[in-house]
PDB file of N, CA and C in Angstrom:
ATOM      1  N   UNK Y 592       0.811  -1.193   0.000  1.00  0.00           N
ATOM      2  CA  UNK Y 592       0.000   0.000   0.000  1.00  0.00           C
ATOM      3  C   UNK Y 592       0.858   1.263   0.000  1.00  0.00           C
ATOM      4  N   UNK Y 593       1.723   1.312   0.876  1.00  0.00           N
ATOM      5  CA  UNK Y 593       2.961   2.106   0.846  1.00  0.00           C
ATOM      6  C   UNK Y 593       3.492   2.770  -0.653  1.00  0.00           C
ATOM      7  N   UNK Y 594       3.778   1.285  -1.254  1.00  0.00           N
ATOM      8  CA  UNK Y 594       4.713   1.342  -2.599  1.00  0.00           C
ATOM      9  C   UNK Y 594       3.323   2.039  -3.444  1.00  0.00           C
ATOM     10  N   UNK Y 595       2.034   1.362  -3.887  1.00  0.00           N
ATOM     11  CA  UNK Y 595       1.531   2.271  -4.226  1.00  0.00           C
ATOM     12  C   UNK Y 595       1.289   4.092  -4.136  1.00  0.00           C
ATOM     13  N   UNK Y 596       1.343   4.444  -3.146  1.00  0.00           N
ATOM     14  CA  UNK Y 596       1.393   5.512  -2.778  1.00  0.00           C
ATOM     15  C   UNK Y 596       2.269   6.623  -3.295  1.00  0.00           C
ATOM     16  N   UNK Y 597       3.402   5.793  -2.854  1.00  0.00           N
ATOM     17  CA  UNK Y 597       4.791   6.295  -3.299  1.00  0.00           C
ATOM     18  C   UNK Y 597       4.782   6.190  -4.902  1.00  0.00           C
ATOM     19  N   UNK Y 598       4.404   5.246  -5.387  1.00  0.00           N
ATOM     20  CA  UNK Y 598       4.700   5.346  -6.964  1.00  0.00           C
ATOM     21  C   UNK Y 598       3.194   6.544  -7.250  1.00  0.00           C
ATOM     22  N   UNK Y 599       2.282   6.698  -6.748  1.00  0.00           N
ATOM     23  CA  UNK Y 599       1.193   7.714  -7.074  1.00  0.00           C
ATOM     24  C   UNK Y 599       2.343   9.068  -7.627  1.00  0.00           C
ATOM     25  N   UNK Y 600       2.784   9.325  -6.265  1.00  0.00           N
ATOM     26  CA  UNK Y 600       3.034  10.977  -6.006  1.00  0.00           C
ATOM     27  C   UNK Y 600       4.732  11.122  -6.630  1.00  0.00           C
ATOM     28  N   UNK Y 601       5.170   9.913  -7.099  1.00  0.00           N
ATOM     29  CA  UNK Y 601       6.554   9.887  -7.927  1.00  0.00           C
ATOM     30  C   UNK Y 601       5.826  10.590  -9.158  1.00  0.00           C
ATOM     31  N   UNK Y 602       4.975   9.517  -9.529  1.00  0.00           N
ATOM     32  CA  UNK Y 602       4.180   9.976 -10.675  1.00  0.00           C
ATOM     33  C   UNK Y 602       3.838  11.409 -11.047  1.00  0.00           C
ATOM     34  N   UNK Y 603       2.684  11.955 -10.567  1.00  0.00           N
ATOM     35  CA  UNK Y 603       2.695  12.953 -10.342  1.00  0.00           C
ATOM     36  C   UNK Y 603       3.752  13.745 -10.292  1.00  0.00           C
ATOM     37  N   UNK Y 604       4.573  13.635  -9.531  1.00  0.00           N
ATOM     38  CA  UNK Y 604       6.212  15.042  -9.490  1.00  0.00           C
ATOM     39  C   UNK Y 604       6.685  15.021 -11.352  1.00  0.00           C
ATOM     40  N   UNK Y 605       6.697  13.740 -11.841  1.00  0.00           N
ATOM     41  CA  UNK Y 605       7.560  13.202 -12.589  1.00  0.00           C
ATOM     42  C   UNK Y 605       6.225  14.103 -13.653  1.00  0.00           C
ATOM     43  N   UNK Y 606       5.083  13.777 -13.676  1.00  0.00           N
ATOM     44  CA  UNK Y 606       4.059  14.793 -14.817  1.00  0.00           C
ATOM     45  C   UNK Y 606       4.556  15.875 -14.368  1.00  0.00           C
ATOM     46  N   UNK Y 607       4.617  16.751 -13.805  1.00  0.00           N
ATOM     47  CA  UNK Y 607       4.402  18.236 -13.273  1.00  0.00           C
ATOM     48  C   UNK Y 607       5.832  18.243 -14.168  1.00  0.00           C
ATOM     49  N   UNK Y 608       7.058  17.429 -13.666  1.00  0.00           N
ATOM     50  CA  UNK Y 608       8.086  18.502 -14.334  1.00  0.00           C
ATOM     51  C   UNK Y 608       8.236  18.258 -15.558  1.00  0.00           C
ATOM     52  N   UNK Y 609       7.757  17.183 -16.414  1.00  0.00           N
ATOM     53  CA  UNK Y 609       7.685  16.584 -18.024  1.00  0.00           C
ATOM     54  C   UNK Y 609       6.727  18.232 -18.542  1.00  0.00           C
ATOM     55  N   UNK Y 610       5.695  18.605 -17.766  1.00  0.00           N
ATOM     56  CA  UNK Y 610       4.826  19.150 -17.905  1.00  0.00           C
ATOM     57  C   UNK Y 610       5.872  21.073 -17.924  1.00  0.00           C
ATOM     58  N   UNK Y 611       6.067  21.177 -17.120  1.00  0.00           N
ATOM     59  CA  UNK Y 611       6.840  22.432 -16.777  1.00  0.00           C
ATOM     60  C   UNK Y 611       8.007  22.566 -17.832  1.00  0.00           C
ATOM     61  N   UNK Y 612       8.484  21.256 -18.101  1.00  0.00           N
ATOM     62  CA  UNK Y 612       9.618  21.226 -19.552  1.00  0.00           C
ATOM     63  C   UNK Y 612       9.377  21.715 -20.352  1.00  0.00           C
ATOM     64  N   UNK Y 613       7.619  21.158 -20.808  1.00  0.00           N
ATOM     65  CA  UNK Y 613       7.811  21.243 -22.239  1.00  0.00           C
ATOM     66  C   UNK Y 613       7.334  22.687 -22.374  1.00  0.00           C
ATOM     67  N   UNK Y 614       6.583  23.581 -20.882  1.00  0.00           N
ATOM     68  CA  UNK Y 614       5.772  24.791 -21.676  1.00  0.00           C
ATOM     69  C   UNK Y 614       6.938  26.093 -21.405  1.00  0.00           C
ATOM     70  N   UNK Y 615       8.279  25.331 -21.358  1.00  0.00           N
ATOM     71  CA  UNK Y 615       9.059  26.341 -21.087  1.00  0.00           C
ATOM     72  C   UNK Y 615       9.839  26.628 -22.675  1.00  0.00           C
ATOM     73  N   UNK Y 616       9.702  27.659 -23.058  1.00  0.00           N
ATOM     74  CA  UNK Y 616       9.977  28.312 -24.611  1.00  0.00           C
ATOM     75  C   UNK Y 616      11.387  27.892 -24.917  1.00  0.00           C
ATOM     76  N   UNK Y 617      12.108  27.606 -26.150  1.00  0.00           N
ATOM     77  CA  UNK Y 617      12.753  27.307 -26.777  1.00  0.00           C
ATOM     78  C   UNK Y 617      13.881  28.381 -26.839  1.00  0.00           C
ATOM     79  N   UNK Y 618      15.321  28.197 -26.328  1.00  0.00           N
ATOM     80  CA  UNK Y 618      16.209  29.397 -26.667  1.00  0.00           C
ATOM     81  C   UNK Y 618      15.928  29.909 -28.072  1.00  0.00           C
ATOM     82  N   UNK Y 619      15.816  31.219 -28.342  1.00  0.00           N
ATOM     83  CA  UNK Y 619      15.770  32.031 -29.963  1.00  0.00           C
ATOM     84  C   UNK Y 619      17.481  31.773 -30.715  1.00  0.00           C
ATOM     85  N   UNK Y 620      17.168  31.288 -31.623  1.00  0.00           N
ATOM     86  CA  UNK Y 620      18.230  30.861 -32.919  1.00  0.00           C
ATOM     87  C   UNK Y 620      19.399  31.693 -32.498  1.00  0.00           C
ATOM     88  N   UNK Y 621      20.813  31.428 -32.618  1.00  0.00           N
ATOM     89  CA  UNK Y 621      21.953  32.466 -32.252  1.00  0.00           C
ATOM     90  C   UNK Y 621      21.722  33.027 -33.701  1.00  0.00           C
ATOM     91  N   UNK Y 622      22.065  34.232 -34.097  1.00  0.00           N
ATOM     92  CA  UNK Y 622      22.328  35.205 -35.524  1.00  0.00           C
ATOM     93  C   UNK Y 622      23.232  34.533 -36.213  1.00  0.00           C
ATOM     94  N   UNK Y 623      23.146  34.458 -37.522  1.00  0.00           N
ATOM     95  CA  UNK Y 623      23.453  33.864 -38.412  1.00  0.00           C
ATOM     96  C   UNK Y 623      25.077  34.413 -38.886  1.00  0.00           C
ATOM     97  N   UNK Y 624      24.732  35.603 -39.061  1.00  0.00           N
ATOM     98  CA  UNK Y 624      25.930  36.405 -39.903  1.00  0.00           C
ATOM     99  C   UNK Y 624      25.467  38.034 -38.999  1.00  0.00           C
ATOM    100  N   UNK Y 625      26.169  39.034 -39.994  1.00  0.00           N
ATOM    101  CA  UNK Y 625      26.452  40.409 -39.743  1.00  0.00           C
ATOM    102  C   UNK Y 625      25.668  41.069 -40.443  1.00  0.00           C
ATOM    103  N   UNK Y 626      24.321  42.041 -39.754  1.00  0.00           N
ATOM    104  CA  UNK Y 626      23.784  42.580 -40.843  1.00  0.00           C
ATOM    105  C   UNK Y 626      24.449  43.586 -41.552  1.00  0.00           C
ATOM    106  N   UNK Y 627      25.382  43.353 -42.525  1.00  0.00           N
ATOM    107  CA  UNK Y 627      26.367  44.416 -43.325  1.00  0.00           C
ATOM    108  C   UNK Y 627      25.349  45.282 -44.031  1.00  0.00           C
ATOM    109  N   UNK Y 628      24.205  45.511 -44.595  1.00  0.00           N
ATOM    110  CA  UNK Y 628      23.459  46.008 -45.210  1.00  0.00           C
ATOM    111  C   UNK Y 628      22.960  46.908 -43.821  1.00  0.00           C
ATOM    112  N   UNK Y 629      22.613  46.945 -42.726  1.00  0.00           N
ATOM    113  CA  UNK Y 629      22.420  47.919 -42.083  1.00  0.00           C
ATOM    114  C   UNK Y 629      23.975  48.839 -41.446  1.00  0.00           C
ATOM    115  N   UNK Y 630      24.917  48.273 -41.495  1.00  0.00           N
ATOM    116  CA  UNK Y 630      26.155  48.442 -41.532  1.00  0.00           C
ATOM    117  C   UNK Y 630      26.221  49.963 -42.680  1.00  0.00           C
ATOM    118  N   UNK Y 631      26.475  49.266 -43.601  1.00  0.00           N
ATOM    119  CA  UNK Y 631      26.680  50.498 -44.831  1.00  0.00           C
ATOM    120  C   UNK Y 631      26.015  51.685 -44.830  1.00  0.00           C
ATOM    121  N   UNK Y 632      24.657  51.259 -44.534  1.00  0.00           N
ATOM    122  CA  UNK Y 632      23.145  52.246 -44.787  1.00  0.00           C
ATOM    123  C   UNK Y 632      23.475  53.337 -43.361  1.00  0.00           C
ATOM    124  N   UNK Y 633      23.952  52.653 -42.494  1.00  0.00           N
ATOM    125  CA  UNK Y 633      24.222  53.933 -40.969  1.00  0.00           C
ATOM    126  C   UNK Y 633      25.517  54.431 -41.159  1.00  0.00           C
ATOM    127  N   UNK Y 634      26.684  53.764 -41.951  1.00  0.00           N
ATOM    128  CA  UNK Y 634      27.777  54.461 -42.344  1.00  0.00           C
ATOM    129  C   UNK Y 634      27.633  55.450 -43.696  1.00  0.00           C
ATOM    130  N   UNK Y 635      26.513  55.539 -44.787  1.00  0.00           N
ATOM    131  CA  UNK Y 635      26.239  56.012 -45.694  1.00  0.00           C
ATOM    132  C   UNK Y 635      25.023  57.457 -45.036  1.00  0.00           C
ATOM    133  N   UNK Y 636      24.767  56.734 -43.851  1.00  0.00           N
ATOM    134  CA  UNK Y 636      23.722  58.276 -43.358  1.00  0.00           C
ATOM    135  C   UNK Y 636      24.172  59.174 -42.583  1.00  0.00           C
ATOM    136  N   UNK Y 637      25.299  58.275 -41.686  1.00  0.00           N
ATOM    137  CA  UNK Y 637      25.536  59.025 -40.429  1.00  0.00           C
ATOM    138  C   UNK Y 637      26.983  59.207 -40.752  1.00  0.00           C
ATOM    139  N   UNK Y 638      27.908  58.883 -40.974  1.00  0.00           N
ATOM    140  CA  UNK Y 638      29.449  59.361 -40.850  1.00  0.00           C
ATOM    141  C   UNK Y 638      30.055  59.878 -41.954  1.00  0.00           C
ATOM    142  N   UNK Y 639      29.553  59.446 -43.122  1.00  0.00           N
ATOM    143  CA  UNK Y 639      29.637  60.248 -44.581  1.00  0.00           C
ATOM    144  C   UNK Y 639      29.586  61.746 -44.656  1.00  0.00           C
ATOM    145  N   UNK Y 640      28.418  62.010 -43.996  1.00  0.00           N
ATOM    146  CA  UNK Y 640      27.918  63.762 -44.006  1.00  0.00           C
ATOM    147  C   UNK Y 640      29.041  64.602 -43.655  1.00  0.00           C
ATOM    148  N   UNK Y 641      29.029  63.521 -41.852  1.00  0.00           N
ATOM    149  CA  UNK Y 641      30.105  64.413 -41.275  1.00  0.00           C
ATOM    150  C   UNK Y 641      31.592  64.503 -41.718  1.00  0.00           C
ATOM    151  N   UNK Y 642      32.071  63.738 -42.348  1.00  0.00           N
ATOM    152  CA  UNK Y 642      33.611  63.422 -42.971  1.00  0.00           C
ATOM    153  C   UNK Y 642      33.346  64.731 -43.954  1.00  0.00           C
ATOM    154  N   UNK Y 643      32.620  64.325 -44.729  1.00  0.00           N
ATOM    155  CA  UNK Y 643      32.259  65.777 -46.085  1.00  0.00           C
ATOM    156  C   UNK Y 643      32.213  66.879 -46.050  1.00  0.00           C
ATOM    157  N   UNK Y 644      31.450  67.253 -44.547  1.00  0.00           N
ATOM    158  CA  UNK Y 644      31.448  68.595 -43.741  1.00  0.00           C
ATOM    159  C   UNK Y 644      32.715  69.001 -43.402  1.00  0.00           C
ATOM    160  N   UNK Y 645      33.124  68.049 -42.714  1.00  0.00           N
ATOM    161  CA  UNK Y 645      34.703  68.170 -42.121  1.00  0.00           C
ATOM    162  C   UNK Y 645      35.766  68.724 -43.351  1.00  0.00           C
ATOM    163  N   UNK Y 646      35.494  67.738 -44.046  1.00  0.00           N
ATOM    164  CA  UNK Y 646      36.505  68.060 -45.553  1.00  0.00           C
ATOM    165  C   UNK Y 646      36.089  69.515 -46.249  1.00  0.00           C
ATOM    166  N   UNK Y 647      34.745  70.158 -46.641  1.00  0.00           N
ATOM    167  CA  UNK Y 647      34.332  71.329 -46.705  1.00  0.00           C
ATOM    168  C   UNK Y 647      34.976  72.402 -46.153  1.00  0.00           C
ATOM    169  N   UNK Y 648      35.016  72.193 -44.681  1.00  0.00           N
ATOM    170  CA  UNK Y 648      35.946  73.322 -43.718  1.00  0.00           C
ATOM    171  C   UNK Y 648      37.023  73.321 -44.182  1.00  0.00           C
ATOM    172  N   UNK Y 649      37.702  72.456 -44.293  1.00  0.00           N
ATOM    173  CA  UNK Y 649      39.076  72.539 -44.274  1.00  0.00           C
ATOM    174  C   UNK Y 649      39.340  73.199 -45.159  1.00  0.00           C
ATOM    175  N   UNK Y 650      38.858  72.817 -46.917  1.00  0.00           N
ATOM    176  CA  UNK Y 650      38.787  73.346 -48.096  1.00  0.00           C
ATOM    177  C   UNK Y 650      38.346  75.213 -47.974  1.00  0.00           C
ATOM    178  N   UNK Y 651      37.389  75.268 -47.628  1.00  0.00           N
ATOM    179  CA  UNK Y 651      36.831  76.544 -46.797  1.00  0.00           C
ATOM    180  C   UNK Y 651      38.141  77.343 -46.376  1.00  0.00           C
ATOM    181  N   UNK Y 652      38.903  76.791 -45.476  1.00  0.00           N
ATOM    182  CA  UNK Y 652      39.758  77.734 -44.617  1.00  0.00           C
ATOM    183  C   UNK Y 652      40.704  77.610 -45.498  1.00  0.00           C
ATOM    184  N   UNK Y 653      41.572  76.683 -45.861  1.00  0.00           N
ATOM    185  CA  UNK Y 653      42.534  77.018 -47.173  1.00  0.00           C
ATOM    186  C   UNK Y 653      42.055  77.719 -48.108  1.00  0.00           C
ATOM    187  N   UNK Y 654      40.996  77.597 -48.867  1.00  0.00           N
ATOM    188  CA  UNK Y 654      40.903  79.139 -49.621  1.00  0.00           C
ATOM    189  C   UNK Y 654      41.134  80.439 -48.906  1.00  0.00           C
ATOM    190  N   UNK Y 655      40.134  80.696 -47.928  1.00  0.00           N
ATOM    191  CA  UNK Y 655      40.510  82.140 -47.150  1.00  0.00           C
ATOM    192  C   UNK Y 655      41.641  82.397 -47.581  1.00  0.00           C
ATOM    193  N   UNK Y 656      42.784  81.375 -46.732  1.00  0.00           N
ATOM    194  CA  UNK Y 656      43.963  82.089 -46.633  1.00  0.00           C
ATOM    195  C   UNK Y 656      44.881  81.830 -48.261  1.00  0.00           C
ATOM    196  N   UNK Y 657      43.935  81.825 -49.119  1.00  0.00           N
ATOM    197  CA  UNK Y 657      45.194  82.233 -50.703  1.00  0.00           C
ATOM    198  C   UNK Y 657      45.754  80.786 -50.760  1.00  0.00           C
ATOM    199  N   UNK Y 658      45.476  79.582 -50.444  1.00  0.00           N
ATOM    200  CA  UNK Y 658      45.702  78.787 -50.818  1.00  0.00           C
ATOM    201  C   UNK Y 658      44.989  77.770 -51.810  1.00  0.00           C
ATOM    202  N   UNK Y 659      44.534  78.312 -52.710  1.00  0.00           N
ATOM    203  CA  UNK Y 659      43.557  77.612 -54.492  1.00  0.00           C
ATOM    204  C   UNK Y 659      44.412  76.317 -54.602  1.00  0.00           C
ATOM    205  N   UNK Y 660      45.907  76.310 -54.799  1.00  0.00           N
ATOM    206  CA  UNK Y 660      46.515  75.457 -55.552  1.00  0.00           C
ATOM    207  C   UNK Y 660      46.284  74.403 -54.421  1.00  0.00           C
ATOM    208  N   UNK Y 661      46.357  73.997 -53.276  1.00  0.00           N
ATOM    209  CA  UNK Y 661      46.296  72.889 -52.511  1.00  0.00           C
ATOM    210  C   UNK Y 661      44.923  72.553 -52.436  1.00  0.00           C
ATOM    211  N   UNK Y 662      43.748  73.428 -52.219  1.00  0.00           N
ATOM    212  CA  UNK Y 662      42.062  73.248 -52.262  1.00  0.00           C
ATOM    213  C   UNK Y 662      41.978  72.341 -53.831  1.00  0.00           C
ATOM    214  N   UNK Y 663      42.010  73.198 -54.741  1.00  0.00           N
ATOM    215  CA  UNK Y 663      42.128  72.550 -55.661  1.00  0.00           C
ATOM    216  C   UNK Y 663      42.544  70.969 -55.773  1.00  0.00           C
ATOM    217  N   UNK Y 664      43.819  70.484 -55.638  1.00  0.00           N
ATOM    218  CA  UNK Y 664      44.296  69.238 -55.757  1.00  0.00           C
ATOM    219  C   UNK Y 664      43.905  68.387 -54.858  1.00  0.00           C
ATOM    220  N   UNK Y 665      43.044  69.174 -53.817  1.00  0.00           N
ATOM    221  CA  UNK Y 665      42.856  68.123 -52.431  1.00  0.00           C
ATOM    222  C   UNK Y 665      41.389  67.834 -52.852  1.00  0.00           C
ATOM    223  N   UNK Y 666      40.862  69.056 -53.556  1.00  0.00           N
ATOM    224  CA  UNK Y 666      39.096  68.486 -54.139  1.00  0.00           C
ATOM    225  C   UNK Y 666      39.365  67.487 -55.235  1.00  0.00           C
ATOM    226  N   UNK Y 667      40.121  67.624 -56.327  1.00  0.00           N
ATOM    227  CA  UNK Y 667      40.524  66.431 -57.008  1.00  0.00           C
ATOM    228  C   UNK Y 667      40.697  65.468 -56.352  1.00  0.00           C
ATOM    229  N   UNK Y 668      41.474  65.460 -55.713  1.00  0.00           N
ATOM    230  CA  UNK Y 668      41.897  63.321 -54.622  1.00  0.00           C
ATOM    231  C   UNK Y 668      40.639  63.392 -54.335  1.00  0.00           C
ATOM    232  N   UNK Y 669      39.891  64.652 -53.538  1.00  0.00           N
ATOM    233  CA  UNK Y 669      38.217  63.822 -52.889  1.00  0.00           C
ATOM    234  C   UNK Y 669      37.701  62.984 -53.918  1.00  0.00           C
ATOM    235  N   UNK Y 670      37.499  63.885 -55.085  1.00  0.00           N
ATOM    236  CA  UNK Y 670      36.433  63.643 -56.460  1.00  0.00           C
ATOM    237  C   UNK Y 670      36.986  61.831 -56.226  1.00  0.00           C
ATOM    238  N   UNK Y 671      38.126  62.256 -57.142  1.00  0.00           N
ATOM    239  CA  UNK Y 671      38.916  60.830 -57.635  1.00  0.00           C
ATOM    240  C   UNK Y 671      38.705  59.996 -56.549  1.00  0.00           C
ATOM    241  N   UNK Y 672      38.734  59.757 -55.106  1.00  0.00           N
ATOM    242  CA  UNK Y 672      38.570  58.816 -54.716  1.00  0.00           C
ATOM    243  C   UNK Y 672      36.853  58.381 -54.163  1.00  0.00           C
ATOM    244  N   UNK Y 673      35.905  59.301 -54.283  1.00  0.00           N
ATOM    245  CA  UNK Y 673      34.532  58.812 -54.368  1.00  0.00           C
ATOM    246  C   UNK Y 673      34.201  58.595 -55.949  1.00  0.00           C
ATOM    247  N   UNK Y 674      35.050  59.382 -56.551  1.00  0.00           N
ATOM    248  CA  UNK Y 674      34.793  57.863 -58.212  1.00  0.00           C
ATOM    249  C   UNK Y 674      35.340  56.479 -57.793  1.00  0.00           C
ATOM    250  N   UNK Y 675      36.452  56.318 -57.478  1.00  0.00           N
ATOM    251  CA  UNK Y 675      36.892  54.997 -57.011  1.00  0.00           C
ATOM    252  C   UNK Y 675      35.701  53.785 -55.624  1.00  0.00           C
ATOM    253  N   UNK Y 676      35.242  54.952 -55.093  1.00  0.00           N
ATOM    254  CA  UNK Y 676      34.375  54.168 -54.124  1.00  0.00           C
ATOM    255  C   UNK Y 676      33.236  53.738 -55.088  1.00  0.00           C
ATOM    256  N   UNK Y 677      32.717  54.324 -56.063  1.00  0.00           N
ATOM    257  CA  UNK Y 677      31.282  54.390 -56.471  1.00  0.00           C
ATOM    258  C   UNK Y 677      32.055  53.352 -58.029  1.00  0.00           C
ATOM    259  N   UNK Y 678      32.797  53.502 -58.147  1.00  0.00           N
ATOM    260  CA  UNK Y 678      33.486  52.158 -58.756  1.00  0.00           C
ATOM    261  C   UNK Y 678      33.506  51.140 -58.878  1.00  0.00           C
ATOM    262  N   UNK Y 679      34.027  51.055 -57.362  1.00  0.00           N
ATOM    263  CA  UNK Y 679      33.780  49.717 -56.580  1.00  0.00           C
ATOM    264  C   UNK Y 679      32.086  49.241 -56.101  1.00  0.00           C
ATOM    265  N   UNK Y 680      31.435  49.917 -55.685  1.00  0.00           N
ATOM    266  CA  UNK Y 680      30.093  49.467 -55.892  1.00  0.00           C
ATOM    267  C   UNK Y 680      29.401  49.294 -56.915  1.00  0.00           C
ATOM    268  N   UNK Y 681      29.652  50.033 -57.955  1.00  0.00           N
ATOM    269  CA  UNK Y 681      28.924  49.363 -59.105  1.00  0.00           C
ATOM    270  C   UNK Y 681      29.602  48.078 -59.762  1.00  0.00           C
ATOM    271  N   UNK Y 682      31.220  47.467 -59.502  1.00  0.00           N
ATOM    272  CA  UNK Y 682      31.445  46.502 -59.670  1.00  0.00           C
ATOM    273  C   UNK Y 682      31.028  45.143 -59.039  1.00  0.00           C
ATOM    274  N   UNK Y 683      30.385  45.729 -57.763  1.00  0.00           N
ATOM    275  CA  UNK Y 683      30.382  44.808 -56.508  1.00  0.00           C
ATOM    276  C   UNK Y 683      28.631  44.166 -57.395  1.00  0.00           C
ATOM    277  N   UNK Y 684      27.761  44.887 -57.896  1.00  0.00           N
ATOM    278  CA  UNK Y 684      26.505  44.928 -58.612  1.00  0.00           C
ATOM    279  C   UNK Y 684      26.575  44.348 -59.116  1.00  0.00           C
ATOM    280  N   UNK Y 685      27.670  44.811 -60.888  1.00  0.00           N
ATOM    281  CA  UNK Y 685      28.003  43.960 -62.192  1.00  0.00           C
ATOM    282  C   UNK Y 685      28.284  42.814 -61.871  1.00  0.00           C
ATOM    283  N   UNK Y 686      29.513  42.541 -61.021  1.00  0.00           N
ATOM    284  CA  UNK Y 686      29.601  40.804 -60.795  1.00  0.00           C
ATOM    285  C   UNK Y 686      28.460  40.057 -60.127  1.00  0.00           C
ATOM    286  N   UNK Y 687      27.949  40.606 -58.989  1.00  0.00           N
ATOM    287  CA  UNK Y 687      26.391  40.078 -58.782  1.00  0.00           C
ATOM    288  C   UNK Y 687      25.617  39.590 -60.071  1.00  0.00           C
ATOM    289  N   UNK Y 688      25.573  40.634 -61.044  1.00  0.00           N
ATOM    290  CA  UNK Y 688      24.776  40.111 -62.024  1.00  0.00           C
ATOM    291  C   UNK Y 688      25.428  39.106 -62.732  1.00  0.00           C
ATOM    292  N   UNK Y 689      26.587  39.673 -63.085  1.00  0.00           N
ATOM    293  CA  UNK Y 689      27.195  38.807 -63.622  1.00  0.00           C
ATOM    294  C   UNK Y 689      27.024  36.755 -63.245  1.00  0.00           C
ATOM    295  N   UNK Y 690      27.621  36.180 -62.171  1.00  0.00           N
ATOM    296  CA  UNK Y 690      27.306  35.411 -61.316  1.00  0.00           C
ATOM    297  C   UNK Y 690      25.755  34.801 -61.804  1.00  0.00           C
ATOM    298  N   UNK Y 691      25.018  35.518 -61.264  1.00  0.00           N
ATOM    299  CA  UNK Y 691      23.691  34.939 -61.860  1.00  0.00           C
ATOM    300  C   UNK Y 691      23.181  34.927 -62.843  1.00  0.00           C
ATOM    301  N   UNK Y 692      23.574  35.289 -63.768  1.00  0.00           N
ATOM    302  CA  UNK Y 692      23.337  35.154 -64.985  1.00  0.00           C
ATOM    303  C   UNK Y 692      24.237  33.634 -65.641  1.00  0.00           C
ATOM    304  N   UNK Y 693      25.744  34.313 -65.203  1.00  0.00           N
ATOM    305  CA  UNK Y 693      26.081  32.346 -65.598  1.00  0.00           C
ATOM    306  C   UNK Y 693      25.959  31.144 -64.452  1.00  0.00           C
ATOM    307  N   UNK Y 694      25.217  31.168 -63.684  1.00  0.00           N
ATOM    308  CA  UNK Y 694      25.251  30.300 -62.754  1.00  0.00           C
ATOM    309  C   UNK Y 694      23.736  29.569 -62.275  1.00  0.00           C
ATOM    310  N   UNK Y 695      22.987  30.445 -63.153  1.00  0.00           N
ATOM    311  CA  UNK Y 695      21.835  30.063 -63.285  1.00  0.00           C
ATOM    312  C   UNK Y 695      20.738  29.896 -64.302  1.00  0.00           C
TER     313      UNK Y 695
END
């Protein structure tokens, strides 16, 4: 009568925590990768401006003081190297297309 008893309320403990297991939620997936696309988009909104601004002044105050020939050559390297950036992204595109077009 005992052993019955005892196996009742084993029972029971043993539902309650099978029971408490299962309605306890599942850890959420670890992240896969890096969202680089929100990456670019907050470096293209937020630190771009200010670098450009920054570079503006500078250009700004070397003219004041009679200096054209260095403003000048230093707005050229800017130009020339946001052609080179915008270069590189439209290559980064073309081979995208590229790629799927022979690969599929």
């Amino acid at each position: 009568m005992i052993a019955i008893e005892l196996m009742g309320t084993a029972s029971a403990a043993v539902d309650h925590a099978l029971h408490t297991l299962a309605s306890t939620p599942l850890a959420e997936p670890a992240p896969k990768g890096i969202d680089t696309s929100g990456v670019v988009s907050f470096f293209a909104s937020k630190i771009a401006p200010i670098l450009l601004a920054v570079l503006g002044v500078i250009f700004i105050g070397r003219a004041s003081r009679g200096e054209i020939s260095k403003v000048l050559t230093s707005s050229a390297i800017a130009i020339i190297g946001l052609a080179f950036i915008a270069g590189a992204a439209t290559l980064f595109f073309v081979g995208d297309y590229l790629i799927k077009l022979i690969f599929e």
